[in-house]
Short mmCIF file of C-alpha atoms in Angstrom, two decimals:
data_model
loop_
_atom_site.label_atom_id
_atom_site.label_comp_id
_atom_site.label_asym_id
_atom_site.label_seq_id
_atom_site.Cartn_x
_atom_site.Cartn_y
_atom_site.Cartn_z
CA MET A 190 66.26 68.01 25.30
CA GLN A 191 66.63 71.15 26.82
CA ASN A 192 66.60 69.35 30.31
CA LEU A 193 68.93 66.55 28.89
CA THR A 194 71.32 69.22 28.22
CA ARG A 195 71.16 71.01 31.57
CA LEU A 196 71.58 67.41 33.04
CA ARG A 197 74.77 66.92 30.92
CA ARG A 198 76.24 70.44 31.87
CA TYR A 199 75.49 69.66 35.65
CA LYS A 200 77.12 66.44 35.68
CA LYS A 201 80.08 68.05 34.01
CA PHE A 202 80.11 70.65 36.62
CA LEU A 203 80.21 68.18 39.44
CA THR A 204 83.07 66.36 37.71
CA PHE A 205 84.84 69.40 37.51
CA LEU A 206 84.36 70.04 41.39
CA SER A 207 85.27 66.69 42.28
CA ASP A 208 88.54 66.62 40.17
CA SER A 209 89.25 69.86 41.82
CA GLY A 210 88.71 68.58 45.28
CA MET A 211 86.13 71.21 45.54
CA ILE A 212 83.13 68.77 45.92
CA PHE A 213 80.37 70.47 48.33
CA LEU A 214 78.31 68.29 50.88
CA LYS A 215 75.02 69.61 52.79
CA GLY A 216 73.55 68.58 55.84
CA GLY A 217 73.76 65.31 57.16
CA ALA A 218 76.01 64.06 54.34
CA ARG A 219 78.75 66.79 55.61
CA GLN A 220 78.26 66.07 59.13
CA ARG A 221 79.33 62.35 58.40
CA MET A 222 82.14 63.29 56.33
CA ASN A 223 83.29 65.78 59.17
CA SER A 224 82.95 62.86 61.73
CA LYS A 225 85.26 60.41 59.67
CA PRO A 226 88.68 59.86 61.39
CA ILE A 227 92.05 61.90 60.36
CA ALA A 228 94.38 58.73 59.61
CA VAL A 229 97.88 58.98 61.11
CA PHE A 230 100.23 56.68 59.66
CA ASP A 231 104.00 55.79 60.86
CA SER A 232 106.47 53.15 60.10
CA GLY A 233 105.97 51.75 63.66
CA LEU A 234 105.29 53.73 66.98
CA GLY A 235 107.13 56.94 66.29
CA GLY A 236 104.27 58.74 64.86
CA ILE A 237 102.20 58.66 68.09
CA SER A 238 104.40 61.71 68.82
CA VAL A 239 102.98 63.54 66.16
CA LEU A 240 99.37 61.89 66.95
CA ARG A 241 99.62 63.57 70.62
CA ARG A 242 100.27 67.01 68.91
CA LEU A 243 97.50 66.64 66.53
CA ILE A 244 95.13 65.86 69.52
CA GLN A 245 96.01 68.86 71.51
CA VAL A 246 95.68 71.01 68.24
CA LEU A 247 92.47 69.16 66.93
CA PRO A 248 90.85 67.83 70.48
CA GLU A 249 87.27 67.17 68.66
CA GLU A 250 88.63 65.14 65.83
CA ASN A 251 88.57 61.29 65.57
CA PHE A 252 91.83 59.73 64.85
CA LEU A 253 92.65 56.34 63.54
CA TYR A 254 96.70 55.56 64.01
CA PHE A 255 98.22 52.76 62.10
CA GLY A 256 101.86 51.85 63.14
CA ASP A 257 103.64 49.24 60.95
CA SER A 258 105.72 47.81 63.17
CA ALA A 259 105.69 44.47 61.67
CA ASN A 260 108.11 45.99 58.91
CA ALA A 261 109.82 48.55 61.21
CA PRO A 262 112.19 50.26 60.87
CA TYR A 263 111.69 51.50 57.29
CA GLY A 264 114.94 53.67 57.44
CA PRO A 265 117.41 50.94 56.16
CA ARG A 266 114.87 49.57 53.51
CA PRO A 267 115.37 50.59 49.58
CA THR A 268 113.33 53.66 48.28
CA GLU A 269 111.19 51.47 46.37
CA GLU A 270 110.24 49.29 49.11
CA ILE A 271 109.24 52.40 51.37
CA ARG A 272 107.31 53.62 48.58
CA SER A 273 105.52 50.40 48.24
CA LEU A 274 104.79 49.98 52.06
CA THR A 275 103.53 53.30 52.23
CA LEU A 276 101.13 53.16 49.40
CA GLU A 277 99.76 49.69 50.56
CA ASN A 278 99.04 51.35 54.20
CA ALA A 279 97.56 54.58 52.81
CA ASP A 280 95.20 52.40 50.45
CA ARG A 281 93.85 50.56 53.62
CA LEU A 282 93.53 53.78 55.75
CA PHE A 283 91.50 55.42 52.98
CA SER A 284 89.50 52.29 52.47
CA ARG A 285 88.35 52.70 56.23
CA GLY A 286 86.73 56.18 55.31
CA ALA A 287 89.57 58.47 56.84
CA LYS A 288 88.90 61.92 55.61
CA ALA A 289 92.74 62.95 55.93
CA LEU A 290 95.83 61.16 55.85
CA VAL A 291 99.09 62.38 57.91
CA VAL A 292 102.05 60.59 56.97
CA ALA A 293 103.69 61.08 60.63
CA CYS A 294 106.93 59.32 59.53
CA ASN A 295 109.76 61.29 57.89
CA THR A 296 111.17 58.43 56.08
CA ALA A 297 107.90 57.61 54.30
CA THR A 298 107.11 61.33 53.85
CA SER A 299 110.79 61.59 51.93
CA ALA A 300 110.24 58.58 49.90
CA ALA A 301 106.59 58.47 48.80
CA ILE A 302 104.74 62.01 49.52
CA ASP A 303 104.61 62.82 45.87
CA THR A 304 103.52 59.22 44.74
CA LEU A 305 100.76 59.46 47.26
CA ARG A 306 99.42 62.83 46.19
CA GLU A 307 99.53 61.70 42.51
CA ARG A 308 97.48 58.54 43.58
CA TYR A 309 95.06 60.71 45.58
CA PRO A 310 94.95 64.07 43.89
CA ASN A 311 91.73 65.01 45.85
CA ARG A 312 92.54 63.79 49.17
CA ILE A 313 93.93 65.85 51.99
CA ILE A 314 97.39 64.25 52.63
CA ILE A 315 100.14 66.07 54.79
CA GLY A 316 103.81 64.84 55.43
CA ILE A 317 106.38 65.77 57.61
CA GLU A 318 109.77 66.81 57.32
CA PRO A 319 112.65 67.58 59.60
CA ALA A 320 112.13 71.12 61.35
CA LEU A 321 115.34 72.48 59.63
CA LYS A 322 113.45 75.49 58.82
CA LEU A 323 112.42 76.35 62.13
CA ALA A 324 115.90 75.67 63.45
CA VAL A 325 117.54 78.06 60.93
CA SER A 326 115.14 80.82 61.78
CA ARG A 327 115.67 80.63 65.49
CA HIS A 328 119.28 80.17 64.84
CA PRO A 329 120.58 81.96 61.99
CA ASN A 330 124.05 81.40 61.16
CA GLY A 331 124.21 78.72 63.81
CA ARG A 332 125.36 75.11 63.63
CA ILE A 333 122.50 73.00 63.10
CA LEU A 334 122.80 69.06 63.93
CA VAL A 335 119.84 66.94 62.08
CA MET A 336 119.12 63.25 63.43
CA ALA A 337 117.63 61.38 61.18
CA THR A 338 117.32 57.55 59.40
CA ASP A 339 119.46 56.91 56.73
CA ALA A 340 116.50 56.97 54.33
CA THR A 341 115.62 60.30 55.19
CA LEU A 342 118.88 61.82 54.91
CA ARG A 343 119.67 60.38 51.47
CA GLU A 344 116.38 61.44 49.74
CA LYS A 345 116.38 64.16 47.18
CA LYS A 346 113.40 65.85 49.56
CA PHE A 347 116.00 66.54 52.33
CA ALA A 348 118.73 67.16 49.99
CA THR A 349 116.58 70.23 48.83
CA LEU A 350 115.90 71.22 51.89
CA MET A 351 119.39 71.37 53.02
CA GLU A 352 120.39 73.13 50.07
CA ARG A 353 117.96 76.03 50.60
CA PHE A 354 119.12 76.75 54.02
CA ALA A 355 122.71 75.62 53.95
CA GLU A 356 124.06 79.35 53.31
CA HIS A 357 122.18 80.45 56.17
CA CYS A 358 123.88 78.04 58.91
CA GLU A 359 126.23 74.91 59.34
CA ILE A 360 124.27 71.83 58.57
CA LEU A 361 125.40 68.44 59.82
CA LYS A 362 123.92 65.26 58.88
CA CYS A 363 123.74 62.53 61.65
CA PRO A 364 122.21 59.22 60.66
CA CYS A 365 120.78 57.32 63.53
CA PRO A 366 118.94 54.08 62.52
CA ALA A 367 119.52 52.21 65.79
CA LEU A 368 117.47 54.44 67.96
CA VAL A 369 114.32 53.78 65.92
CA GLU A 370 114.56 50.05 67.77
CA PHE A 371 114.96 51.37 70.91
CA VAL A 372 111.57 53.06 70.59
CA GLU A 373 109.79 50.03 69.28
CA ARG A 374 111.01 48.08 72.37
CA GLY A 375 109.61 50.95 74.61
CA GLU A 376 113.22 51.33 75.84
CA LEU A 377 113.25 55.01 76.53
CA GLU A 378 116.25 55.26 79.20
CA GLY A 379 119.04 53.15 80.11
CA GLU A 380 122.65 52.64 79.88
CA ALA A 381 122.29 50.72 76.36
CA LEU A 382 120.49 53.92 75.06
CA GLN A 383 123.10 56.44 76.48
CA LYS A 384 125.91 54.20 74.78
CA VAL A 385 124.43 54.54 71.48
CA LEU A 386 123.79 57.92 71.87
CA LYS A 387 127.31 58.89 72.62
CA ALA A 388 128.75 56.86 69.88
CA GLU A 389 126.32 58.31 67.44
CA LEU A 390 126.61 62.18 68.56
CA GLN A 391 129.75 62.57 70.03
CA ALA A 392 131.77 63.41 67.01
CA HIS A 393 129.42 66.39 66.17
CA LEU A 394 129.36 68.16 69.68
CA THR A 395 132.67 70.07 69.47
CA PRO A 396 131.85 72.88 68.84
CA ALA A 397 128.21 72.42 70.20
CA PRO A 398 125.50 72.89 68.08
CA ASP A 399 123.03 75.39 68.50
CA ALA A 400 119.88 73.24 67.61
CA VAL A 401 119.39 69.45 67.39
CA VAL A 402 116.53 68.83 64.99
CA LEU A 403 114.88 65.58 65.86
CA GLY A 404 114.51 64.48 62.16
CA CYS A 405 112.43 61.02 62.72
CA THR A 406 109.33 61.04 64.88
CA HIS A 407 110.53 58.04 66.95
CA PHE A 408 112.99 60.74 68.44
CA PRO A 409 110.93 62.90 70.33
CA PHE A 410 110.37 59.85 72.96
CA LEU A 411 114.37 59.97 73.53
CA ARG A 412 114.47 63.67 74.18
CA SER A 413 115.61 63.51 77.82
CA ALA A 414 118.08 60.76 76.89
CA ILE A 415 119.47 62.97 73.78
CA GLN A 416 119.40 66.03 76.03
CA ARG A 417 121.68 64.49 78.61
CA VAL A 418 124.39 63.77 75.84
CA VAL A 419 124.06 66.95 73.99
CA GLY A 420 123.79 68.98 76.93
CA ASP A 421 121.52 71.94 78.04
CA SER A 422 122.80 74.58 75.67
CA PRO A 423 121.63 73.25 72.13
CA GLU A 424 117.49 73.53 71.64
CA LEU A 425 115.81 70.31 70.51
CA LEU A 426 113.30 70.62 67.74
CA ASP A 427 110.71 68.43 65.91
CA GLY A 428 108.20 68.86 62.95
CA ALA A 429 105.23 67.74 65.04
CA ASP A 430 103.85 71.14 65.89
CA GLY A 431 104.13 72.38 62.20
CA THR A 432 102.29 69.20 60.75
CA ALA A 433 99.36 69.52 63.09
CA LYS A 434 98.97 73.19 62.43
CA GLU A 435 98.84 72.38 58.51
CA THR A 436 96.62 69.77 59.21
CA LYS A 437 94.13 72.12 60.86
CA ARG A 438 94.59 74.59 58.31
CA ARG A 439 93.94 72.00 55.39
CA LEU A 440 90.67 70.61 56.99
CA THR A 441 89.56 74.28 57.84
CA GLU A 442 90.05 75.41 54.04
CA ALA A 443 87.98 72.24 53.10
CA GLY A 444 85.17 72.96 55.73
CA LEU A 445 86.05 69.49 57.22
CA LEU A 446 86.41 70.00 60.67
CA ARG A 447 84.48 68.24 63.01
CA THR A 448 83.08 70.03 66.04
CA GLY A 449 81.42 69.00 69.11
CA SER A 450 82.47 66.59 71.87
CA PRO A 451 85.99 65.48 72.14
CA GLY A 452 87.13 63.12 69.39
CA LYS A 453 88.08 59.53 69.87
CA VAL A 454 91.38 57.67 69.10
CA GLU A 455 91.50 54.15 67.74
CA LEU A 456 94.96 52.54 67.76
CA VAL A 457 95.83 49.88 64.92
CA ASN A 458 99.03 48.01 64.43
CA SER A 459 100.53 45.56 62.09
CA LEU A 460 101.81 43.39 64.86
CA GLN A 461 98.47 43.10 66.68
CA THR A 462 100.12 41.94 69.95
CA PRO A 463 99.04 42.92 73.21
CA GLU A 464 102.42 44.06 74.19
CA ILE A 465 102.43 46.56 70.91
CA PHE A 466 99.04 47.93 71.74
CA ALA A 467 100.09 48.57 75.44
CA LEU A 468 103.27 50.31 74.46
CA SER A 469 101.29 52.48 71.99
CA GLU A 470 99.03 53.44 74.87
CA LYS A 471 101.79 54.21 77.17
CA LEU A 472 103.64 56.36 74.42
CA LEU A 473 100.29 58.43 73.77
CA SER A 474 100.36 59.19 77.56
CA VAL A 475 103.76 59.90 77.73
#
């Protein structure tokens, strides 16, 4: 009877640890878990800009990248649809054994990160947001231009972020939905791109901004083209570095860092065409 009571208490203790996200693994079980991939998800190919930084910060980790290019762009879609797509893709990635999920998409983060964390309370889930805090810290009382998708700029998450820093600087919102499709086509330079950039940005360049926040993970691939339009003076900032460092911090805290040989990267896309995989590999090496 005493042994049965102890067993029940032990089971309750294990349940508490699991529900708290503090379940401990030993020996081979921990090594196997540590070797599981970090899943990186985006509405298309933009999240590869975050993946590149993750690889630099965590070179020994294995990564599983999923781009939902078949449904890109997410920006013009209703919030509920973005949330549904994000949850569906997160389910798929966790079912493949991912030890953590990086939502490398500002739009998906804005629409679904809270719902994701409610569904997976014991999982490591990291989102991304426009690097507004960084821009304000570097340019106090400055003029900050935020380029993003319509969905990112309309969501409550960005409104809260903007309200938090509005008293410290002038913040200008600039929706640029068409830019996502340029990256999805692999069109990172050219006259057509410059024309769209000038049309979107021209109204915000007088006076010149002190910083331009690239609030969509697709946009860092267009950095050179954007810089030519806004000029040399504004600093271009994105959230990839902060997301990569937060991922490392969370994995370290959970004891889930992989050590040893360099990790591997697996690229998966909902389009499943040779062209999309060739472009994914090209963007990863840019």
